[in-house]
XYZ file of C-alpha atoms in Angstrom:
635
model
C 34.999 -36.661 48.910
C 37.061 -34.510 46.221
C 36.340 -31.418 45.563
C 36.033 -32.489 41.903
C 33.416 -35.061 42.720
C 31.747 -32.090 45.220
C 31.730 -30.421 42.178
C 30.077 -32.826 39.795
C 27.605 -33.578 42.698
C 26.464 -30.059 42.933
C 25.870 -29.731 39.200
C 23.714 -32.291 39.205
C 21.650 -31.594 41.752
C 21.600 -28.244 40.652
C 20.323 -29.509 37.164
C 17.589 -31.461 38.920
C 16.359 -29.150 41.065
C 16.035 -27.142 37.402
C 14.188 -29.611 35.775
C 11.853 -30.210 38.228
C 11.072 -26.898 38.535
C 10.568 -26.887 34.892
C 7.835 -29.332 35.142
C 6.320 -27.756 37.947
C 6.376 -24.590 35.588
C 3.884 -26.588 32.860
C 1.999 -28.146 35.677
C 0.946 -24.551 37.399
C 0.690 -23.333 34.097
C -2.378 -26.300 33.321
C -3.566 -25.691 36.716
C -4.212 -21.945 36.060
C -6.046 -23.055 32.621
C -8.094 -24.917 34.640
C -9.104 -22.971 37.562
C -7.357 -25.301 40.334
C -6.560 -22.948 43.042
C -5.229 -25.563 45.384
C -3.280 -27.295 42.763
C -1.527 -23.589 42.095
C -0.976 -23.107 45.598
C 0.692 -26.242 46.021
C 3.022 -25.717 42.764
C 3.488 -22.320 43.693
C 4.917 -23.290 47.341
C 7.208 -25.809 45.342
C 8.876 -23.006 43.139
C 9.521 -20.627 45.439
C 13.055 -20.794 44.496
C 13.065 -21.199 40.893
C 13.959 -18.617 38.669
C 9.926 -18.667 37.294
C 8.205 -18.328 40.790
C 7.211 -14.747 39.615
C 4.788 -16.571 37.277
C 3.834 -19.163 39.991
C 2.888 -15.788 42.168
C 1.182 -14.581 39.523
C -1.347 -17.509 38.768
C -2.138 -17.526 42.325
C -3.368 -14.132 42.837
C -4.909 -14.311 39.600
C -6.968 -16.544 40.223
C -8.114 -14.683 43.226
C -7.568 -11.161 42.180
C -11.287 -10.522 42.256
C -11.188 -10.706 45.652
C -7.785 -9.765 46.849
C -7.430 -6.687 49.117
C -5.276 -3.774 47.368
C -2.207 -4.215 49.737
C -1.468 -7.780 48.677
C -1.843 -6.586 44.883
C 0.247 -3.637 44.884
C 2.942 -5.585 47.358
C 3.223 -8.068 44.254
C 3.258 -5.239 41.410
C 6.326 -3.634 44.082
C 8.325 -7.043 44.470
C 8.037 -7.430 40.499
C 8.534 -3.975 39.705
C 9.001 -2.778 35.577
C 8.515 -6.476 34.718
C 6.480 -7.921 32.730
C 4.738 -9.576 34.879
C 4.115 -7.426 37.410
C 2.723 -5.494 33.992
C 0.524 -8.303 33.099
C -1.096 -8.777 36.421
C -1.642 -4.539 36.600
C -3.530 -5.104 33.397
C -5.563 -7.626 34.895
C -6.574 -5.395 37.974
C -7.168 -2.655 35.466
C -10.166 -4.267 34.475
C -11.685 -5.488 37.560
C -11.280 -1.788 38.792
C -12.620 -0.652 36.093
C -15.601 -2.824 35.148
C -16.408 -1.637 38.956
C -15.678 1.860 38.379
C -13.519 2.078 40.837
C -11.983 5.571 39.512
C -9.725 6.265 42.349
C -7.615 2.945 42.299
C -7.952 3.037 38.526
C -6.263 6.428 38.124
C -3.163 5.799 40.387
C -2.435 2.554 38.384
C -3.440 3.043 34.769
C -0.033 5.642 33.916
C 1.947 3.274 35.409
C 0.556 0.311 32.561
C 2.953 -0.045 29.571
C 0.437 -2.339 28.016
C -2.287 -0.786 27.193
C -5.066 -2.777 25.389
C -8.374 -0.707 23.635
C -10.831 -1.935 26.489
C -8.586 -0.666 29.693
C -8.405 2.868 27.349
C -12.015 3.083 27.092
C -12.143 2.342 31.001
C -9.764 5.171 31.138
C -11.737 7.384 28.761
C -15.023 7.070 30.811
C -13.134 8.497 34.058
C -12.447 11.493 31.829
C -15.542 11.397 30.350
C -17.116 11.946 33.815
C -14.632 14.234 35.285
C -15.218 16.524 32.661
C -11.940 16.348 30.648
C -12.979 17.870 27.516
C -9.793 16.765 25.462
C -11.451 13.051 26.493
C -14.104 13.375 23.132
C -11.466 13.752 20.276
C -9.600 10.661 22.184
C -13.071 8.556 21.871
C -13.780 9.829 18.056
C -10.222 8.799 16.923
C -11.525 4.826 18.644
C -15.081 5.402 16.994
C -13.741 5.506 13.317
C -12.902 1.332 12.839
C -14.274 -1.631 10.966
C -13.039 -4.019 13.741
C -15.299 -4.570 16.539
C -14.117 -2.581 20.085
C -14.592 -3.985 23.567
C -17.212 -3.375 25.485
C -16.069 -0.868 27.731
C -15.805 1.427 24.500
C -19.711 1.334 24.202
C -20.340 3.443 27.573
C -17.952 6.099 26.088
C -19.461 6.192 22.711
C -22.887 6.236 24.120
C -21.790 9.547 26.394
C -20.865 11.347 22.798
C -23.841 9.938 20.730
C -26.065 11.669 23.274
C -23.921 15.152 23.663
C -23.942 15.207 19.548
C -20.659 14.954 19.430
C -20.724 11.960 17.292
C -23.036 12.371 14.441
C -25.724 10.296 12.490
C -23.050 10.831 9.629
C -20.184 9.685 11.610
C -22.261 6.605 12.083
C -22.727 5.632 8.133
C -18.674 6.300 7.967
C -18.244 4.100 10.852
C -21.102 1.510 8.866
C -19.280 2.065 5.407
C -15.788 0.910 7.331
C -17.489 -2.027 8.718
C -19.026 -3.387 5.331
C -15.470 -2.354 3.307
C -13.809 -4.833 6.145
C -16.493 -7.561 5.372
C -17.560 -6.639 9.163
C -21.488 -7.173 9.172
C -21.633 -7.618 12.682
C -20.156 -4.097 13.447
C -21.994 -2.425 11.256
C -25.624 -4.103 13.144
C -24.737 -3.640 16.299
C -24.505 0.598 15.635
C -27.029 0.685 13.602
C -28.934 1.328 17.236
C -27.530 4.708 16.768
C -29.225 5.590 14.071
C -32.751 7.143 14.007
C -35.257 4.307 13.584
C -36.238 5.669 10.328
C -33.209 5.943 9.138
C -32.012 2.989 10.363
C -30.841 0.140 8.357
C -33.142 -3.011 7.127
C -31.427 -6.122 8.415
C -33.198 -8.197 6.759
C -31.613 -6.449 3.325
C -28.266 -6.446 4.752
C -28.718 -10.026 5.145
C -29.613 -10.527 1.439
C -27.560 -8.881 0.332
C -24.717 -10.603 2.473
C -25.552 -13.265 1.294
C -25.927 -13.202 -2.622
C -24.667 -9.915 -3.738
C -25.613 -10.594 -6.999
C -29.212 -11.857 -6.323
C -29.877 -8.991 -4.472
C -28.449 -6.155 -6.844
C -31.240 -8.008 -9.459
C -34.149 -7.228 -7.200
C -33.180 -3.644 -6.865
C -35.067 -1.008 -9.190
C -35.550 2.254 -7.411
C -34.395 2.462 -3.701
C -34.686 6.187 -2.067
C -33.839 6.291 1.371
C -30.121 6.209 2.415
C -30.159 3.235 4.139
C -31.391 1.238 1.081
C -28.448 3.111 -1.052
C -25.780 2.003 1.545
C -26.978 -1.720 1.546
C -26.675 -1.493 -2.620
C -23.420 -0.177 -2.209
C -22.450 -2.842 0.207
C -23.724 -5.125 -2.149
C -21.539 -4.161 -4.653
C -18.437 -3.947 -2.343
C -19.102 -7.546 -1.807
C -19.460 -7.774 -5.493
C -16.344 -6.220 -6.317
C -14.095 -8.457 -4.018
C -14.614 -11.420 -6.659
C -15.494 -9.763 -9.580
C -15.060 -6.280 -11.390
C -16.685 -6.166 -14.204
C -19.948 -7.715 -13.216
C -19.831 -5.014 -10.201
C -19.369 -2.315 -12.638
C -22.202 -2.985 -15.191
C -24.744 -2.934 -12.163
C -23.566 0.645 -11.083
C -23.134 1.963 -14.717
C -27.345 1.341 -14.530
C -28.077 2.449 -10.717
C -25.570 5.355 -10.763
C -27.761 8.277 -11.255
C -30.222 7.475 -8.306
C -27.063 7.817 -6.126
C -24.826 11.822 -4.926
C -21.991 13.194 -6.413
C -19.993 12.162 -3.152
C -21.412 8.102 -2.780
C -20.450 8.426 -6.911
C -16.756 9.382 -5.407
C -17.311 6.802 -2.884
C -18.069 3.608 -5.315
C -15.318 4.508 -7.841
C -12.552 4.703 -5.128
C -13.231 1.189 -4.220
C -13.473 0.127 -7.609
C -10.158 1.838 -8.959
C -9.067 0.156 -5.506
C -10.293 -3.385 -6.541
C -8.949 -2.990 -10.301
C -5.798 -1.900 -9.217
C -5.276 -4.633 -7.121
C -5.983 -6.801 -9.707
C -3.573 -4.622 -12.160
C -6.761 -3.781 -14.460
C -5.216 -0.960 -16.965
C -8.812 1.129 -16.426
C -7.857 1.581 -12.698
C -6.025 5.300 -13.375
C -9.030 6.881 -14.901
C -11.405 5.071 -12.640
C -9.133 6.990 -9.447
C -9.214 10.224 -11.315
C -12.902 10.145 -11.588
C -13.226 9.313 -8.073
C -10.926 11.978 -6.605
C -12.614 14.593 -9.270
C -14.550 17.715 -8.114
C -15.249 19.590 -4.475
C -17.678 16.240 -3.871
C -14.626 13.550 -3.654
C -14.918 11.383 -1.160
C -11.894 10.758 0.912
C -9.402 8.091 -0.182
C -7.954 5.792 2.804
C -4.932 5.045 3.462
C -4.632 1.970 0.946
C -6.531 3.599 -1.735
C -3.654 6.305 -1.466
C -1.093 4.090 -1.964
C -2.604 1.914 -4.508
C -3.822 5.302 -6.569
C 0.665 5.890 -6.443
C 1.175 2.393 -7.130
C -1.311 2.383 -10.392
C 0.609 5.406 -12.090
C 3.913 3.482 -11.472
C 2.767 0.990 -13.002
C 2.002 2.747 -15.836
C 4.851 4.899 -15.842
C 3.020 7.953 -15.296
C 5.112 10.011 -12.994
C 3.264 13.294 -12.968
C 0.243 11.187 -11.850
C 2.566 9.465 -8.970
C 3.500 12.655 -7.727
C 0.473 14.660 -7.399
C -1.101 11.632 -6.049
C 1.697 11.104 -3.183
C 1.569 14.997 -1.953
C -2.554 13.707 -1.834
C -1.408 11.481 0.350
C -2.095 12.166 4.424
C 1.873 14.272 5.362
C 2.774 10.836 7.797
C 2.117 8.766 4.684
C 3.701 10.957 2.730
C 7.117 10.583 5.007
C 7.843 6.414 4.481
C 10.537 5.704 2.916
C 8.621 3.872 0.174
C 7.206 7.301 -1.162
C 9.952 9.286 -0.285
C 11.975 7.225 -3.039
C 9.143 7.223 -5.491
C 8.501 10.677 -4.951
C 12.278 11.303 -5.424
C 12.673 9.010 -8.372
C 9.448 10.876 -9.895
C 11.395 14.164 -9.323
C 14.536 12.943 -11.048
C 12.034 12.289 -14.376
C 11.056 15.905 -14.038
C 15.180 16.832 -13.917
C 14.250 18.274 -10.199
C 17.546 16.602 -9.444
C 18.491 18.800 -6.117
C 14.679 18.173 -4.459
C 14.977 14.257 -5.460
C 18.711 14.441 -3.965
C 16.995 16.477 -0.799
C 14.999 12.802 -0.582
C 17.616 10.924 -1.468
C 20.519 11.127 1.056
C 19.272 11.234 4.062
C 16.742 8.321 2.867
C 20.334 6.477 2.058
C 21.182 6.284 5.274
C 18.664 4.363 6.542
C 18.956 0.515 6.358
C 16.089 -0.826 4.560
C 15.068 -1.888 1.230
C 14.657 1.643 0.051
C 17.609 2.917 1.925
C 19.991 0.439 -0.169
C 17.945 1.854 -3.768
C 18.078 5.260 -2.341
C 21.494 4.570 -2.146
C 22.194 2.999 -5.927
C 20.352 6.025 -7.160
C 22.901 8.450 -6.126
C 25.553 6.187 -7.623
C 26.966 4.463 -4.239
C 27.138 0.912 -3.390
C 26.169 -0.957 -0.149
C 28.096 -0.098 2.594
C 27.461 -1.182 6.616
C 28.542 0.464 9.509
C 31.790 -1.234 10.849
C 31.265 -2.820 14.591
C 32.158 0.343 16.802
C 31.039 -1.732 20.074
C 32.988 -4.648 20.859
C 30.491 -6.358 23.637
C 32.994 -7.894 26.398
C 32.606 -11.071 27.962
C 31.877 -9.917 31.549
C 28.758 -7.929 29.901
C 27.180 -10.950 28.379
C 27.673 -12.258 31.813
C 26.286 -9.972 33.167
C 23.334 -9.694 30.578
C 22.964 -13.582 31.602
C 22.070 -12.761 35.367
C 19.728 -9.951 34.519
C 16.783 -11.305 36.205
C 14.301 -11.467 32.859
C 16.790 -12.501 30.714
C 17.033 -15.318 32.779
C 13.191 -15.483 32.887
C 13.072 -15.734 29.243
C 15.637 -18.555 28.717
C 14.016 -20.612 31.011
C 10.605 -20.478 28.804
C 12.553 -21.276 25.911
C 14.561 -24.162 27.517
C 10.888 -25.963 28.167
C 9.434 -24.872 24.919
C 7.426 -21.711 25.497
C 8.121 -19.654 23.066
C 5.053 -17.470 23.164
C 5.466 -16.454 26.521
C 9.576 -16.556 26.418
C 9.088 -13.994 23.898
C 6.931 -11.582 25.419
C 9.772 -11.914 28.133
C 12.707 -10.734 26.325
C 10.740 -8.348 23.874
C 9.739 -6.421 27.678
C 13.207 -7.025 28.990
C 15.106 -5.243 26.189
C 12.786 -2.288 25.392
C 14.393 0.149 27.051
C 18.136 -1.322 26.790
C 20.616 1.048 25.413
C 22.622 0.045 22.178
C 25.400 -1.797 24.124
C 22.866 -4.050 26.284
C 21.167 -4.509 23.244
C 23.931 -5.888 21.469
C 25.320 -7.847 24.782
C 21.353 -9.551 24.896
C 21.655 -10.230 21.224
C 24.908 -12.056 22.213
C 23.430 -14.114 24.828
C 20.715 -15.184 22.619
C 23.546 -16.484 20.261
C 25.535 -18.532 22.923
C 21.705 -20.531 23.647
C 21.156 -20.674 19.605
C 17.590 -18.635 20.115
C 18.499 -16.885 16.757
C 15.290 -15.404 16.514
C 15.881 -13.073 19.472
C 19.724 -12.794 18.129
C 18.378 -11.067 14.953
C 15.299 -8.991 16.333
C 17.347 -7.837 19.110
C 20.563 -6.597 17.148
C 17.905 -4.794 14.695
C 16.696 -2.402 17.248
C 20.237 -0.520 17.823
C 20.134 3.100 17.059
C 23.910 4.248 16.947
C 26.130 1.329 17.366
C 25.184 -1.841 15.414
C 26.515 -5.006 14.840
C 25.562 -6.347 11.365
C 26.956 -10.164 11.633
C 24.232 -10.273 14.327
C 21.558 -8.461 12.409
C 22.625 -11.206 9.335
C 23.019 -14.050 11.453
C 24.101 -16.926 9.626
C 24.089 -20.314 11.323
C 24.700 -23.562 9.940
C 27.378 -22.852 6.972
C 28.581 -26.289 7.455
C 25.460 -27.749 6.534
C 24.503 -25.084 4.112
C 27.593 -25.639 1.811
C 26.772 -28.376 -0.179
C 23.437 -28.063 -0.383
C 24.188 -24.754 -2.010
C 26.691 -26.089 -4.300
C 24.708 -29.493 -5.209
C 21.774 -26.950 -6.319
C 24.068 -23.882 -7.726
C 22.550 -21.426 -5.639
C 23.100 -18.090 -4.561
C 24.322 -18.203 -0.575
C 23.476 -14.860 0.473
C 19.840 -14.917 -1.538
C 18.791 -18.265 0.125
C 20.157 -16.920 3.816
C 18.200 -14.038 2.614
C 15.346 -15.922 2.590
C 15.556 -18.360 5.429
C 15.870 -15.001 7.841
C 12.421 -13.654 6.220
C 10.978 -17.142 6.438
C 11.627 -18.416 9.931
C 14.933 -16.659 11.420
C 16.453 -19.914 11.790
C 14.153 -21.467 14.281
C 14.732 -24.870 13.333
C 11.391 -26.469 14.447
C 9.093 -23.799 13.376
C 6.023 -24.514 12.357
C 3.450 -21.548 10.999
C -0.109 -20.991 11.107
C -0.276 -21.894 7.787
C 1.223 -25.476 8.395
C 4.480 -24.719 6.722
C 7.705 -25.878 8.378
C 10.861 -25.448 9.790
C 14.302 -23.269 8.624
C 12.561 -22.771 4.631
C 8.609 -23.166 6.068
C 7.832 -25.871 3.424
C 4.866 -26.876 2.867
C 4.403 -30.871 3.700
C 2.696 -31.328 0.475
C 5.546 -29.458 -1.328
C 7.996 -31.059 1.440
C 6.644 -34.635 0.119
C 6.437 -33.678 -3.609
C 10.122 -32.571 -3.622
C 11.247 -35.988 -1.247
C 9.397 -37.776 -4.234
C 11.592 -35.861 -6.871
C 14.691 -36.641 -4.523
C 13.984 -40.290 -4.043
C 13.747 -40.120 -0.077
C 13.062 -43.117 1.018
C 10.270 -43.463 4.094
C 9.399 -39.732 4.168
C 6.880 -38.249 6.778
C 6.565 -35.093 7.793
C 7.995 -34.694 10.926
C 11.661 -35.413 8.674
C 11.008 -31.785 7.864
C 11.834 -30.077 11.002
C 15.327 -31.929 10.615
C 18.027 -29.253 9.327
C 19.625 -31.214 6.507
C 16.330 -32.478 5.287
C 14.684 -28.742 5.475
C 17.873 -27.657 3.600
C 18.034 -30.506 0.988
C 14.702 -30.376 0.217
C 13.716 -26.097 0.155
C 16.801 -25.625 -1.799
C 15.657 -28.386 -4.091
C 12.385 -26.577 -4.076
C 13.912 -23.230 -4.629
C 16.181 -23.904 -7.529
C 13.308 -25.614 -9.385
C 11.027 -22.154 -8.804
C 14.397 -19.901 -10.473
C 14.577 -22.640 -13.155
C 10.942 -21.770 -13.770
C 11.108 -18.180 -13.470
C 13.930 -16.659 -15.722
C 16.221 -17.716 -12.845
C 15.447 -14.377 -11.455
C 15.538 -13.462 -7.614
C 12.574 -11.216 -7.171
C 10.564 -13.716 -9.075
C 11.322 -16.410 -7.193
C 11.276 -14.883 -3.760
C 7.475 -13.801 -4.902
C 6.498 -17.671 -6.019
C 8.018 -18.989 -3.085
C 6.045 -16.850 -0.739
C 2.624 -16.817 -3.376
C 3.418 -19.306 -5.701
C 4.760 -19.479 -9.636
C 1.784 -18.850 -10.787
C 0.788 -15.973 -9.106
C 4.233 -14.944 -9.803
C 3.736 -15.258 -13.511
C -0.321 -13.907 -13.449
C 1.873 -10.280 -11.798
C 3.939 -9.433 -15.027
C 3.043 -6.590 -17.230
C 2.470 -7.070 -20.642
C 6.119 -4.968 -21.231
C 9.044 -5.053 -19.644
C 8.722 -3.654 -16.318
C 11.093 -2.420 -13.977
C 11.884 -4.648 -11.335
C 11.275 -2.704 -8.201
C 8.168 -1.393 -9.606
C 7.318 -4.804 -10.184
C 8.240 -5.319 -6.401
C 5.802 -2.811 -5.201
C 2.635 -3.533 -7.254
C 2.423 -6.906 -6.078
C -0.801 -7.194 -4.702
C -0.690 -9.313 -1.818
C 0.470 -7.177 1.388
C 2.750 -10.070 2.394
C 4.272 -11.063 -0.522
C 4.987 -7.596 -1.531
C 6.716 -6.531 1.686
C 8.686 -10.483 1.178
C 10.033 -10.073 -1.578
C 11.716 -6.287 -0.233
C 12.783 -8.007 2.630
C 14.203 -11.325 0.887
C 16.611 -9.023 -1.407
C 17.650 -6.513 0.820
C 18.874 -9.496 3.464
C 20.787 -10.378 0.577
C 22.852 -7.290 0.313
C 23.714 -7.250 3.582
C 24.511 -11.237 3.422
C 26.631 -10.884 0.250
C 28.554 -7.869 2.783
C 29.346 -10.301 5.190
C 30.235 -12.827 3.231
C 32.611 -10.233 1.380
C 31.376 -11.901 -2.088
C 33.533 -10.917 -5.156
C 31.429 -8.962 -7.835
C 28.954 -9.334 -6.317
C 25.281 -7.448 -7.836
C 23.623 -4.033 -6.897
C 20.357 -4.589 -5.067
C 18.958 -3.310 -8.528
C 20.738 -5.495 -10.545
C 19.238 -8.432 -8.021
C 15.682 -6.923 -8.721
C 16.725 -6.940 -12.806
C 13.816 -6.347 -15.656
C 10.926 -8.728 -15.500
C 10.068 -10.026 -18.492
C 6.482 -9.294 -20.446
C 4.139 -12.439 -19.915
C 4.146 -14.532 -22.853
């Protein structure tokens, strides 16, 4: 036999032996799901050799961890040390320990958890609780204030400081007012328990007024108690989520049967709600509600929609006294940094704006590039100072969940192949991040190329950060539909990072996420013969077909970037429905958009651009506010 032959032999046996571990990998996997202990077992035996048997190990003894002794647990957590699976199954006997109180056990392992979920910290909390740590209450109060609904293991620990006083009747109605504001009924009847029983809430009430807001605000004449004034004002939350004006005419009559501070309380959330909507009474509606020594407290979002109102209105006095209102963490993103700087710069306070200014500039984000243009420099990226060598990306290849992770990709499982890597590479300095990034490239997983190469803190690599794959294909595309190459690479990064076959939550799909019905109008406009959907997943199709979709929504839209970036994320209309009445400013325009998503998008969608017009070392190419330009008044 030649060694040649030998050679080829080995190969592929070798890629047998991977495959069929593969499919031993989704058939344990399905076996777990369904609670088949002796179908584990037997898969388990079968990939003892394969680079996933830590997963095989760990459906096994998960599936019996209830009644596994300690030794065999902690000799698994040992073999799979700082892994994440070894992580995962700690979690796991986290809870069992501590649904059985089993303190001891519980404190050895719970420092060594990275991943630490609310219920397992509540376990935590109650061993505190009972040892007497008195630091343990402020812990459980900072838990306490939510609108979301907390495990079940946080009940024992709020219990312990309902009792002790230490959480109050009013820190109940704050926690109820959070619950209605996030639509959360259940929340709010489930601590109404905690409540005296006369002060308690009327269910049936919150029911009606759950369900017909309006209905139930007709019935209501006098109401006296507080819980009767808290389901009114609920009623109107609901009411102002759909509606503002309607909301307002029932408070300007029911007003005066309600305090000074639930007065504050009702015009915060509806200057929040008009502002939102970009309704010009929102200022004066905030002013009133942050008025007098009986305000009530403005959240986080009513803060920055408060700052985004006077921008909008050009008010800069107004933006900065309301961002030095703002919480001092809030008050340090880079977002109000720049506004606050920019607000200064009206006020000629040119050396405190500058004070924002530079070091802001050196930061790469949206508002790092504007902070940037404002002190009268252009764009400018770090040049590679770390050259990763080959024998590191081999290296990086044989690092044991590296390898881990490319074998859930190679069979599909993204979820769980990126929970991998994101473990693997949190503690990698800037060179193993860069040599990971690398290795991602060679297997095309540009996903992990890009989110890996963003997280270097000193040396970076910015053809990695702006990855951009399939030029070939891209090229005449881009010419055929005159568009802008670093502006739609921009885009495709923000939309799916070049995963090819992506599909989203929302149904939209592949490189450009398109829509199938937009996918199938646009094929209709292009004369594709025999579309279906699944064409859309194809690269050239996705390509033809989003740029298509994206040069008809610049047509539309002034042929402006930022406009088009928000219709293809909201839609033209919406797009449209978020001009002013006057020309406004485009990144002001940028920040009062009033969908969380599509606001942070659009940021995204034009600062990738900057950097992609870097790379590409285009020729005159536009300032990031020259991209952003003037929007137009709606006509």
């Amino acid at each position: 036999m030649s060694k040649v032959f030998a050679g080829l032999l080995l190969v592929f046996w070798a890629q047998l032996l991977v495959a069929g571990g593969d499919e031993d990998y989704l058939k344990i996997r399905e076996a777990f799901r369904m609670g088949n202990a002796a179908r584990v077992a037997e898969y388990a035996e079968r990939m003892k050799h394969h680079v996933l048997s830590p997963y095989a190990e760990y459906f096994q003894l998960r599936l019996s961890l209830t009644t596994a002794d300690t030794g065999t647990i902690r000799a698994f957590l040992a073999r799979y040390d700082n892994s994440f699976v070894a992580d995962r199954l700690r979690g796991d006997w986290l809870q069992i320990l501590g649904k059985r109180q089993q303190w001891t056990t519980f404190s050895e392992e719970y420092p060594k958890l990275v991943n630490r979920e609310d219920s397992l910290q509540c376990y935590a909390l109650q061993h505190r609780l009972a040892a007497g740590d008195k630091t343990a209450g402020t812990e459980v109060r900072s838990l306490w204030f939510t609108g979301r609904d907390m495990p079940a293991s946080c009940v024992a620990v709020f219990d312990s400081l309902i009792r002790t006083g230490a959480i109050s009747a009013e820190d109940v109605w704050t926690r109820i007012r959070l619950a209605f504001e996030a639509g959360n009924t259940g929340v709010a009847k489930s601590i109404n328990k905690y409540l005296p029983r006369q002060q308690a809430l009327d269910l049936q009430k919150l029911g009606a007024a759950a369900k017909d807001a309006r209905r139930f605000l007709d019935r209501q004449a006098t109401f006296k108690s507080r819980a009767d004034r808290e389901v009114v004002l609920f009623a109107l939350l609901r009411l102002l989520r759909s509606e503002t004006n309607q909301a307002f005419a029932r408070w300007h009559k029911m007003r005066g049967q309600f305090s000074e501070v639930d007065q504050s309380y009702f015009m915060g959330n509806l200057a929040y709600w008009a502002a939102i909507r970009q309704d010009a009474r929102a200022m004066n509606w905030f002013m009133e509600a942050t008025r007098g020594k009986h305000a009530y407290p403005l959240s986080e979002s009513k803060h920055a929609w408060k700052a985004r109102v006077a921008l909008r209105e050009g008010n800069w006095k107004f933006l900065l006294d309301s961002i030095s209102q703002m919480p001092a963490a809030m008050q340090q993103e880079d977002v109000w940094r720049y506004w606050r700087a920019r607000a200064l710069k009206i006020s000629k306070k040119n050396v405190e704006a500058n004070a924002l200014l530079i070091p802001l500039s050196h930061e790469h984000s949206f508002y790092g590039q504007m902070a940037r243009e404002e002190l009268g420099e252009m764009l400018s990226v770090p040049a590679t100072e770390y050259q990763v060598k080959p024998q590191e990306i081999h290296r990086m290849e044989q690092n044991p969940g590296i390898r881990r992770a490319l074998a859930l990709y190679r069979i599909n499982q993204r979820v769980e192949a990126n929970r991998e890597w994101i473990w693997t590479v949190q503690h990698f300095s800037d060179a193993q991040l860069l040599a990971a990034a690398k290795v991602a490239q060679r297997y095309g997983i540009y996903d992990r190329v890009i989110n890996t190469a963003i997280r270097t803190v000193n040396h970076h690599d910015f053809n990695l950060r702006y990855l951009a794959p399939y030029r070939e294909q891209m090229r005449p595309v881009l010419q055929q539909q005159q568009l802008d190459e670093a502006f739609v690479y921009g885009l495709i990064r923000q939309e799916s990072r070049f995963i090819a076959d992506i599909k989203s939550g929302a149904g939209a799909i592949g490189l450009m996420q398109l829509m199938p019905a937009t996918a199938k109008w646009v094929a209709g406009k292009l004369g594709v013969r025999d579309f279906h959907t699944s064409l859309v997943t194809d690269i050239n199709t996705n390509l033809q077909l989003g740029t298509y979709y994206l040069k008809h929504v610049l047509d539309q839209l002034d042929d402006q970037p930022l406009l088009a970036a928000a219709a293809y994320n909201a839609g033209p209309g919406r797009a449209r429905q978020w001009k002013d009445t006057r020309p406004l400013e485009g990144a002001i325009y940028a920040e009062t958009i009033p969908f969380n998503e599509t606001r942070d998008y659009v940021k995204v969608v034009l600062s990738n651009s900057m950097y992609y017009a870097n790379n590409f070392e285009q020729l005159d190419r536009p300032t990031l506010k020259q991209r952003l330009g003037i929007v137009a008044p709606k006509r």
